[in-house]
Coordinates of C-alpha atoms in Angstrom, one line a residue:
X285 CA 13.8 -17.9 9.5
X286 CA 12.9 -20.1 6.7
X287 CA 10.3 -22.5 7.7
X288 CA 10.8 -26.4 6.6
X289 CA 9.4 -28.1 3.8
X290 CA 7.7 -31.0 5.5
X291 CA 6.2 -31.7 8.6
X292 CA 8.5 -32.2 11.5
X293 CA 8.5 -34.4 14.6
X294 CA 8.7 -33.1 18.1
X295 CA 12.4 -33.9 18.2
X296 CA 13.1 -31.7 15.0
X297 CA 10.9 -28.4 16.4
X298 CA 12.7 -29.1 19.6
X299 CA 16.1 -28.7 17.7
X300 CA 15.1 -25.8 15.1
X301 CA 14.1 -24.0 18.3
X302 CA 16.9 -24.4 20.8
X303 CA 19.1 -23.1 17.5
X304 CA 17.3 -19.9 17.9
X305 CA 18.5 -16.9 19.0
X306 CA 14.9 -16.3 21.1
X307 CA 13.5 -19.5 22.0
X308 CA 10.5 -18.3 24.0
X309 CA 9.2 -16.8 20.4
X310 CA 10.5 -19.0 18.3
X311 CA 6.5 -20.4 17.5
X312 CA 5.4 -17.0 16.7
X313 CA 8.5 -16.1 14.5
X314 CA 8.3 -19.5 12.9
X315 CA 4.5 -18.8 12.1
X316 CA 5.1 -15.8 10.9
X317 CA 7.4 -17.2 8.3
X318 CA 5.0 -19.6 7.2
X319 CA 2.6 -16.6 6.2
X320 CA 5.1 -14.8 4.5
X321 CA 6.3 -18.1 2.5
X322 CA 3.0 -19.8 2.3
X323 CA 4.6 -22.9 4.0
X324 CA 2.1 -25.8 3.0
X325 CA -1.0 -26.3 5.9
X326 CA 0.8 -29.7 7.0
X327 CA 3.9 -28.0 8.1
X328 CA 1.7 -25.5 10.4
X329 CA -0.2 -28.2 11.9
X330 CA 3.0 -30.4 12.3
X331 CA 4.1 -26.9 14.8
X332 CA 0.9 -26.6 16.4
X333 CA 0.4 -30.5 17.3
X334 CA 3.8 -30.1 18.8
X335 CA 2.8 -26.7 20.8
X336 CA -0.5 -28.5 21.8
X337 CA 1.5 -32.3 23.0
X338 CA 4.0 -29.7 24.5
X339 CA 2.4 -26.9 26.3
X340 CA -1.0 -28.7 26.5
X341 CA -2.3 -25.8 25.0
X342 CA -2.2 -23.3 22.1
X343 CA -1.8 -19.6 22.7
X344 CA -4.4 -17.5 21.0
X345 CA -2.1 -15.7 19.1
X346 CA -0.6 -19.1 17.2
X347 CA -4.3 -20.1 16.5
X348 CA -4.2 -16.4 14.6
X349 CA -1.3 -16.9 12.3
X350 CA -2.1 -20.0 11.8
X351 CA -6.0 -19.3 10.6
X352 CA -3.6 -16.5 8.3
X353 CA -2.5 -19.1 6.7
X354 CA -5.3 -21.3 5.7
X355 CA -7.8 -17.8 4.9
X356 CA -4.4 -17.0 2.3
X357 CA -4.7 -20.3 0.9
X358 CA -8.5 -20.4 0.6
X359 CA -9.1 -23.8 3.1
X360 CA -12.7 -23.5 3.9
X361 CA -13.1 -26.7 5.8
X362 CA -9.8 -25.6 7.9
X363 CA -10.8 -21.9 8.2
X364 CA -14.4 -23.5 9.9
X365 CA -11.9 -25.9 12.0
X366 CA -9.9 -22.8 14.0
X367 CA -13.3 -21.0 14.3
X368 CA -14.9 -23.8 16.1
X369 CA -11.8 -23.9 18.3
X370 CA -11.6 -20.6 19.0
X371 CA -15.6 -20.3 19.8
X372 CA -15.5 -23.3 22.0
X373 CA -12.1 -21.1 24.0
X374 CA -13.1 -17.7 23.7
X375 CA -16.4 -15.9 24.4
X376 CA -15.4 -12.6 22.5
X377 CA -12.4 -12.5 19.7
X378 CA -10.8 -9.5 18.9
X379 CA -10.8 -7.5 15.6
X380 CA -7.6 -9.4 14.0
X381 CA -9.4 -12.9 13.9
X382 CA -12.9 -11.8 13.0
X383 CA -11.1 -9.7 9.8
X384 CA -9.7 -13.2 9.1
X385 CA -12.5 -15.1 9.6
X386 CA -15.0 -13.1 7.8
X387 CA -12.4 -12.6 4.7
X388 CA -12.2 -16.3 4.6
X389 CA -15.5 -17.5 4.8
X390 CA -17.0 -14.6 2.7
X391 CA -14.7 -15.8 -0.5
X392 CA -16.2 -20.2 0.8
X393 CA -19.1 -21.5 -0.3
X394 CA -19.7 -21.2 3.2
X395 CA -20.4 -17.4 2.5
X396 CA -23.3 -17.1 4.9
X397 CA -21.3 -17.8 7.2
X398 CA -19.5 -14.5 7.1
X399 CA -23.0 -13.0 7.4
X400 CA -23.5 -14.5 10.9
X401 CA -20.0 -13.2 12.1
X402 CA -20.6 -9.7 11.4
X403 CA -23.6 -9.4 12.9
X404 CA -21.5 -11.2 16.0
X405 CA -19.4 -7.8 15.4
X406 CA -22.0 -5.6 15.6
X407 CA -22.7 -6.5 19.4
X408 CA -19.1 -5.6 20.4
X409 CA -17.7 -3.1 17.9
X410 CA -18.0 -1.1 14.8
X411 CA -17.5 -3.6 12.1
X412 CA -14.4 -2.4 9.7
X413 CA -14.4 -1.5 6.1
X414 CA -12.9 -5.2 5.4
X415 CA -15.7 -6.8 7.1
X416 CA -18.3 -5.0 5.3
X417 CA -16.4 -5.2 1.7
X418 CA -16.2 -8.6 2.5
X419 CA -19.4 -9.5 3.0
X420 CA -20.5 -7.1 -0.2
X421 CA -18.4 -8.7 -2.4
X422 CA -19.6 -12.1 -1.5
X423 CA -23.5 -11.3 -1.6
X424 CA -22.8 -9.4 -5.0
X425 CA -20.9 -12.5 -6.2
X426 CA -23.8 -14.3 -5.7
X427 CA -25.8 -12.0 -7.5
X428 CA -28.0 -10.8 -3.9
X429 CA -27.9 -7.9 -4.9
X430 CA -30.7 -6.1 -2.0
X431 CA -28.2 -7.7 0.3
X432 CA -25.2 -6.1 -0.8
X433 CA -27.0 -2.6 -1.1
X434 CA -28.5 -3.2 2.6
X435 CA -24.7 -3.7 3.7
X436 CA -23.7 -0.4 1.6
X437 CA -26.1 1.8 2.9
X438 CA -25.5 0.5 6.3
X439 CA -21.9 1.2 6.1
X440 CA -22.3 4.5 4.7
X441 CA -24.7 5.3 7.5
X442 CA -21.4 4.5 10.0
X443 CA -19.3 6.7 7.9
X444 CA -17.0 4.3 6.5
X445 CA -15.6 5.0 3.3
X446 CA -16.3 2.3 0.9
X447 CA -12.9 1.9 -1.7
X448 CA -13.2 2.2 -5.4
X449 CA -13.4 -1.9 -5.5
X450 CA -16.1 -2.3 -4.1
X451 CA -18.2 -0.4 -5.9
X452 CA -16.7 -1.5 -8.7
X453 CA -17.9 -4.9 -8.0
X454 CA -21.5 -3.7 -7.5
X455 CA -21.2 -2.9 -11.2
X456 CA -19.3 -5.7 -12.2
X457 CA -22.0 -8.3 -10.2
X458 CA -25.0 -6.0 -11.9
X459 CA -24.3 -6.9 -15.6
X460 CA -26.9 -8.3 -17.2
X461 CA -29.7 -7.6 -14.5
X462 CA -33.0 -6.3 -14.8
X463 CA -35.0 -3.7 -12.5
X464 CA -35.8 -1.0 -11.5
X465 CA -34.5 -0.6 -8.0
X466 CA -31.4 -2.2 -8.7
X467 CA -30.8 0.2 -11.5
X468 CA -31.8 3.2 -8.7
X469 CA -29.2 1.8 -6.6
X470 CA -26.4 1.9 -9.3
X471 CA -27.2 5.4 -10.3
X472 CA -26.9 6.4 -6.5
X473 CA -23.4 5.1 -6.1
X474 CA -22.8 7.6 -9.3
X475 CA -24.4 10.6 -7.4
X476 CA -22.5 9.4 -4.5
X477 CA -19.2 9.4 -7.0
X478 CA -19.9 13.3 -7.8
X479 CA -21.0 14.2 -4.5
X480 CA -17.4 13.4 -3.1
X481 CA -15.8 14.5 -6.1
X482 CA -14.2 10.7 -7.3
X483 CA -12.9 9.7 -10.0
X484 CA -12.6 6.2 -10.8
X485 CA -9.9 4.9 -12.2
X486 CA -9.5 2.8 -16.2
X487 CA -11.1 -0.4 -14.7
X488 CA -14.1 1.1 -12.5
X489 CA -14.6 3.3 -15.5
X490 CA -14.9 0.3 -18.2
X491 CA -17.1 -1.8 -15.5
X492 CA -19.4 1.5 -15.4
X493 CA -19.5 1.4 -19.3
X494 CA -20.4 -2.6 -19.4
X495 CA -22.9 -2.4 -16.6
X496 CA -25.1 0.5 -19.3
X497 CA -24.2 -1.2 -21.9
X498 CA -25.8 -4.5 -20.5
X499 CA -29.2 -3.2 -19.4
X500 CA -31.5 -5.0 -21.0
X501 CA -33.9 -3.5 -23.4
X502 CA -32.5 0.1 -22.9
X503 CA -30.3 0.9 -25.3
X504 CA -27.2 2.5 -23.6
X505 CA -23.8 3.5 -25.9
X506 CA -21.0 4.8 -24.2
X507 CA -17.8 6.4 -25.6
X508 CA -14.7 7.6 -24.4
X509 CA -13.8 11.4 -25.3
X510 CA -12.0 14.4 -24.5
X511 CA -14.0 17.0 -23.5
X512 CA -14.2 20.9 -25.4
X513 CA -12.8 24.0 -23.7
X514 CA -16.0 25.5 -24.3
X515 CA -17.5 22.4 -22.2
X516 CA -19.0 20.6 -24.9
X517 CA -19.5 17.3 -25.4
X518 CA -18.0 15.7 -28.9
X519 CA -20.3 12.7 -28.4
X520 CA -23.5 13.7 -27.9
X521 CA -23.3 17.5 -28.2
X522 CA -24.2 18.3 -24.5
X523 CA -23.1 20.8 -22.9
X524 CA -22.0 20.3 -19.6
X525 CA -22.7 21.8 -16.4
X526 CA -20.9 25.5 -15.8
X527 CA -18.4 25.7 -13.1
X528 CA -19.5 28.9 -12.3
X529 CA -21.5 29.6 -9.1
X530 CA -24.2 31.6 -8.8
X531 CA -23.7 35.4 -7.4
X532 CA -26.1 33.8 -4.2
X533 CA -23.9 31.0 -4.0
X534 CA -21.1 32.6 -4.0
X535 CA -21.5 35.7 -1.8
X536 CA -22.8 32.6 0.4
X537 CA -19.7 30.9 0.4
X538 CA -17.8 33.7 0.8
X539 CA -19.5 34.7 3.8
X540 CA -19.2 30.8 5.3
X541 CA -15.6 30.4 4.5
X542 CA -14.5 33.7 6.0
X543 CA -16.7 33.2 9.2
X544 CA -15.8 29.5 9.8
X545 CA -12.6 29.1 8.1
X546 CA -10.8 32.6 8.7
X547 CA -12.3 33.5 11.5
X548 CA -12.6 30.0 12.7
X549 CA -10.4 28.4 15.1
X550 CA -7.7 27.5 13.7
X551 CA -6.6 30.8 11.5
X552 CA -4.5 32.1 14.7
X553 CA -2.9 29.1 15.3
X554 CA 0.0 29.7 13.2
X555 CA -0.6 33.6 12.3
X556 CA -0.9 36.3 15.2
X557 CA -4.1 38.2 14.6
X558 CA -2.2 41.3 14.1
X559 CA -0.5 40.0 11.0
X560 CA -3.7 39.0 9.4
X561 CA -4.9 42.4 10.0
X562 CA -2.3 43.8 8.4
X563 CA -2.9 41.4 5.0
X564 CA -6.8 42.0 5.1
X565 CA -5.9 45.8 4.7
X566 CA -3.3 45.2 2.0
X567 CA -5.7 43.5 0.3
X568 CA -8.4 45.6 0.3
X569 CA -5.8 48.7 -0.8
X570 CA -4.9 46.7 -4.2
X571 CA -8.0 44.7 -5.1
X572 CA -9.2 43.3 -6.7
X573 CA -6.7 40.2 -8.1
X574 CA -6.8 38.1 -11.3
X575 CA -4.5 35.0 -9.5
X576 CA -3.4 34.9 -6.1
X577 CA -0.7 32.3 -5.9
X578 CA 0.9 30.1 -3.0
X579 CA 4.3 31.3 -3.7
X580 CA 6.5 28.9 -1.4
X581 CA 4.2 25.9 -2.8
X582 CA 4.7 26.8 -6.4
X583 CA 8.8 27.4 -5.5
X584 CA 9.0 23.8 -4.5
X585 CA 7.6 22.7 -8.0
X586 CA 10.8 21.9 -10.0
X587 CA 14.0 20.3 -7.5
X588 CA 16.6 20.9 -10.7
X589 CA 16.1 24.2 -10.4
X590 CA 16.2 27.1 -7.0
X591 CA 12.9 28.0 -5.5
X592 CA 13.8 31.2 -6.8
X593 CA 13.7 30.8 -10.0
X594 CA 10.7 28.3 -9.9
X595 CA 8.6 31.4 -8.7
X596 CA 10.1 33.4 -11.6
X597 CA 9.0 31.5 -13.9
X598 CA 5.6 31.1 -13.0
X599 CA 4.8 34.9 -12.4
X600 CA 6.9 35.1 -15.8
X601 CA 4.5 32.7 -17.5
X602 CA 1.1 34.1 -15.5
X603 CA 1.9 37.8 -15.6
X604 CA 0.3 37.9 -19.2
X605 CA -1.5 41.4 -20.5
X606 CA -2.9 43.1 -17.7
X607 CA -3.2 39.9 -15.1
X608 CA -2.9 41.5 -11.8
X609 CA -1.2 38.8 -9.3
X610 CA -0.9 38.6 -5.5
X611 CA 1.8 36.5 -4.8
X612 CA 1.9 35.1 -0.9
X613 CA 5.6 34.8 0.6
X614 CA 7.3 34.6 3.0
X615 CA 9.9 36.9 5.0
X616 CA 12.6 34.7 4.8
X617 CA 12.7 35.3 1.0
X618 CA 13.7 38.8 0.9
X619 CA 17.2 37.8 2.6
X620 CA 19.6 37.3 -0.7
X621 CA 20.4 33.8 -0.4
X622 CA 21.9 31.5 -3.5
X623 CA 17.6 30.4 -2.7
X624 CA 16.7 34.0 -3.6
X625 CA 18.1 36.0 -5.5
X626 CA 17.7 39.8 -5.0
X627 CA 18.0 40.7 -8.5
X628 CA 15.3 37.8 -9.9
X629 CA 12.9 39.2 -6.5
X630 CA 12.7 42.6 -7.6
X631 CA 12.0 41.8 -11.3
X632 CA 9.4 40.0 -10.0
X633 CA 7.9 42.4 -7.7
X634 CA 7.4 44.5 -10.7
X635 CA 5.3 42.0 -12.4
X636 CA 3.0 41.0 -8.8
X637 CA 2.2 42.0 -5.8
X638 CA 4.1 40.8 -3.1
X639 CA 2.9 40.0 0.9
X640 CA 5.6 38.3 3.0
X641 CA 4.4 36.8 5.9
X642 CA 6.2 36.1 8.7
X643 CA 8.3 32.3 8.5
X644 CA 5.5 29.9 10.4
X645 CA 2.3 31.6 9.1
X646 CA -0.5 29.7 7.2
X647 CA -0.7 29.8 3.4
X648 CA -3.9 28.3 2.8
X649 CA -6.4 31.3 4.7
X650 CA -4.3 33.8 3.2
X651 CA -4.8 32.3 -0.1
X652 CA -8.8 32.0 0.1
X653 CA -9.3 35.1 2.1
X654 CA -7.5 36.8 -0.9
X655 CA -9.1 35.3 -3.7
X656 CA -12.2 35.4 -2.4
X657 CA -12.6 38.9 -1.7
X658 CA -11.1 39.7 -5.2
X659 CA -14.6 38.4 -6.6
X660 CA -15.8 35.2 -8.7
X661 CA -13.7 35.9 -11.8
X662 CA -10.2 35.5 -9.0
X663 CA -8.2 32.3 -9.6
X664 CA -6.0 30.7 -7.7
X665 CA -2.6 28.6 -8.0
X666 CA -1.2 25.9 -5.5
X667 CA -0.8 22.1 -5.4
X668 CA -2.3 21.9 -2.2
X669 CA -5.7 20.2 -2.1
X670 CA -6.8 22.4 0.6
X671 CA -8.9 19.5 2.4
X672 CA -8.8 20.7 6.3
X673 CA -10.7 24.4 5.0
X674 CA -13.1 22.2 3.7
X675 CA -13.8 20.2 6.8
X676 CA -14.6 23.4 9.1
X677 CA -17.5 23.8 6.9
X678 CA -19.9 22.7 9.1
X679 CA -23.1 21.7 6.4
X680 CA -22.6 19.4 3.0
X681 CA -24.4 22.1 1.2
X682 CA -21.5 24.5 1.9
X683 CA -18.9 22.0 1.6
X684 CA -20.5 20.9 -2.2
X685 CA -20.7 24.5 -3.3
X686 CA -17.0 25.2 -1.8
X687 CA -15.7 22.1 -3.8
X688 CA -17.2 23.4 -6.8
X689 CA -15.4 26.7 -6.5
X690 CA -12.2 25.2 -5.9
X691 CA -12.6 22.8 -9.2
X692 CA -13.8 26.2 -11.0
X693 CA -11.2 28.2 -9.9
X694 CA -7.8 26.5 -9.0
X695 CA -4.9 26.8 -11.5
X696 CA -3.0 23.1 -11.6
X697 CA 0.3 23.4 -12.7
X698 CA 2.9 20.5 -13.4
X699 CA 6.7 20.5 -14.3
X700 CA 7.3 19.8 -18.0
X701 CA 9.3 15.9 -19.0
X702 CA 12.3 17.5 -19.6
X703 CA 11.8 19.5 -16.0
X704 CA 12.6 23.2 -17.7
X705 CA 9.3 24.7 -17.7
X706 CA 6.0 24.5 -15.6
X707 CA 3.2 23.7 -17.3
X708 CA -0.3 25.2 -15.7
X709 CA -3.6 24.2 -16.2
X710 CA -6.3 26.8 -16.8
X711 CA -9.1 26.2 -14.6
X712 CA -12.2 24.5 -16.9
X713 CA -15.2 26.4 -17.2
X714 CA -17.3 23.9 -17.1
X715 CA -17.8 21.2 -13.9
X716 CA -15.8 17.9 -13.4
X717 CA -17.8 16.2 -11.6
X718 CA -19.9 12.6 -12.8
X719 CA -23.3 14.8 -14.0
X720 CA -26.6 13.6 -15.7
X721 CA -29.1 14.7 -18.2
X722 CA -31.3 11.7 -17.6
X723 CA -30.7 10.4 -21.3
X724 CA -26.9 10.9 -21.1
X725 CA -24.1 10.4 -18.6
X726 CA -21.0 12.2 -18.3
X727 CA -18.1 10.7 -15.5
X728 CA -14.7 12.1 -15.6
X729 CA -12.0 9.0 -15.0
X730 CA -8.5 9.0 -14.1
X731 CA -5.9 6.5 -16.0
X732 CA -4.6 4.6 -13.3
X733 CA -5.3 3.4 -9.6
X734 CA -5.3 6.5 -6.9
X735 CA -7.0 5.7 -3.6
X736 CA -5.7 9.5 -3.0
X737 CA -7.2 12.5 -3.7
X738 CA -5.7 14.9 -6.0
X739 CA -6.5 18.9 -7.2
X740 CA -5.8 18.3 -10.6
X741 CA -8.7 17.3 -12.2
X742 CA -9.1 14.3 -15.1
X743 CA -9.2 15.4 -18.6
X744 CA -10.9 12.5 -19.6
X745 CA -14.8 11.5 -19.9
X746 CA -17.1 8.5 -20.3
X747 CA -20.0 9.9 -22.6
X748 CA -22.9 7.4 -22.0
X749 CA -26.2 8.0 -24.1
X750 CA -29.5 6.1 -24.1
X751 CA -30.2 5.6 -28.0

């Protein structure tokens, strides 16, 4: 419903509301509308006088939408009004008004205010994300900075994942600041940026960029670049960090992932053991593989054209020299279908090894246990990001190193503009991850906004020297 102009009498509310097709929530609908049309704050209080003269009372719920409305509009002294009301009512509020309240008084001059609130959280709950950005933002906007790390770290410590913004805005709220510990701060949320393997996005990048740039006394340059396939840096001539592991490494992740990720708990859940057998001896008969690849993930790539011919074309395009491919499928390919062809299947079974697992079984362990055993030179093609493998790793160490394989080793590919050809990505041989020399910075960005996490990696870099 579309909520009047101006404030109405108690006459007029009666009217609108015996008109409507609900009467008993014809208030709640009514504020509702208000939010969504950002009715002025006269018009809401013109409802809620008449609730209060009617029902001698307003229901907790009203008092809500209505404090909605004046935190969307920015009305400090109003926003303070409701929370006085509410405190005087209610011993405890529940998450939906302290998310308000906080968001409201944190953006007021009145910040503090939003200070004593969460702490008010604390006692009963976990504070959210949105309470603790909230608060962040405001003490960084008023340049307490020690506050806003304290928050951080705090928030961290509860394992909530702070968004992009906000640690944009501890760069953004840092310009121009001297010291040392505030400058060890900044460079932690940077470790924290390559320890979770984030990119920022344009803005977060450029905000990164100003904050060097603005150190005073020190000197900083940054550049935007593309960098070499050998891994070197146009800019300053660094080289960057291999993406190769180790042999120790390696042999060590191998071991982890097939303990806890194969033969972890979940492998069987959608593969019987016998059919896993069965692979890890056909692997062992033909290894070892240059690319194993996720053959029902890759036939999905291009929807102009059949799966079918999807996967032909990517064996066509990585069966190059004397590449030896395992290709993962699945029985259901093998009947000739306008899907599959027979014809275009043999072909390729000429070109790659072929396993077809039965319809319902899991990709992903097939996919690591394969490439994994093939040795550290193996690569690796599917769009998956494989995310779940890398949470039954039970140690950050492990889960770092197996990140670091997977950024070293997976294939991206992409459909072409015109959607005729795939296009892959050879996995970079050096690491894309934010990484420091102490005199230079090097941060991988992304060109737009993703709050998701993707496998392909950026092709772009921030090159950051001290001069």
């Amino acid at each position: 419903i579309q909520p009047p102009e101006k404030p109405l009498q108690a006459e007029e509310w009666n009217r609108l509301r015996e008109s409507f097709s609900s009467p008993e929530i014809f208030e709640e609908v009514m504020l509702n509308s208000m939010v969504r049309y950002n009715s002025p704050l006269d018009v809401a209080k013109s409802l809620l006088t008449h609730v209060a003269k009617s029902h001698g009372d307003i229901a907790y719920s009203l008092l809500v939408k209505y404090l909605a409305l004046c935190v969307q509009q920015g009305k400090t002294s109003e926003i303070h009004d409701v929370y006085d009301i509410m405190k005087t009512r209610y011993k405890v509020l529940e998450s939906g008004a302290y998310n308000l309240l906080i968001r409201g008084l944190s953006n007021s001059d009145q910040w503090r205010m939003a200070f004593t609130l969460l702490e008010e959280v604390k006692k009963i709950m976990i504070p959210s994300r949105g309470n603790y950005e909230s608060c962040i933002k405001a003490a960084s906007r008023h340049r307490e900075m020690n506050l806003a790390f304290d928050l951080y770290r705090e928030m961290l410590d509860k394992d909530l994942v702070p968004t992009l913004d906000v640690l944009q805005a501890f760069f953004d709220y840092s310009r121009g600041m001297k010291g040392a510990e505030l400058q060890k701060e900044l460079f932690g949320i940077l470790f924290y940026l390559r320890d979770n393997q984030i990119y920022p996005h344009k803005t977060f990048m450029r905000s990164i960029k100003l904050w060097f740039e603005s150190i005073p006394g020190e000197n900083w340059r940054g550049h935007l670049t593309t960098i070499k396939d050998s891994g070197q840096c146009p800019v300053c001539n660094h080289q960057l960090e291999d993406s190769n592991l180790t042999e120790e490494d390696y042999n060590n992740l191998r071991e982890r992932i097939i303990r806890d990720v194969i033969h972890g708990t979940d492998t069987f859940r959608k593969t019987s053991p016998q059919e896993f057998e069965a692979f890890q001896t056909f692997v062992e008969n033909r290894l070892p593989f240059d690319i194993v690849i996720d053959g029902l993930n890759v036939s999905h790539m291009k929807p102009r054209q059949t799966q079918c011919e999807n996967l032909f074309n990517a064996v066509n395009c990585l069966a190059k020299g004397n590449t030896r491919l395992l290709v993962l499928g699945r029985k259901h390919m093998l009947t000739n279908s306008s899907n599959w062809r027979k014809e275009l299947m043999k072909e390729m079974q000429d070109k790659a090894d072929f396993f077809f697992a039965e319809n319902i079984s899991e990709d992903d362990t097939f996919l690591l246990y394969a490439t994994l055993q093939s040795g550290k030179h193996c690569k690796f093609v599917t769009r998956d990001f494989l995310r779940d493998h890398k949470a039954c790793l039970s140690d950050s160490v492990t889960r770092h190193l197996f990140r670091k394989w997977q950024r070293g080793h997976q294939i991206a590919f992409y459909s072409s503009e015109e959607g005729n050809h795939i296009n892959f990505l050879p996995a970079l041989c050096y690491d894309c991850v934010v990484q420091t020399t102490g005199d230079t910075w090097h941060i991988p960005y992304k060109n737009n906004f993703e709050e998701k996490y993707s496998y392909q990696v950026p092709r772009k870099w921030l090159c950051i020297q001290q001069k």
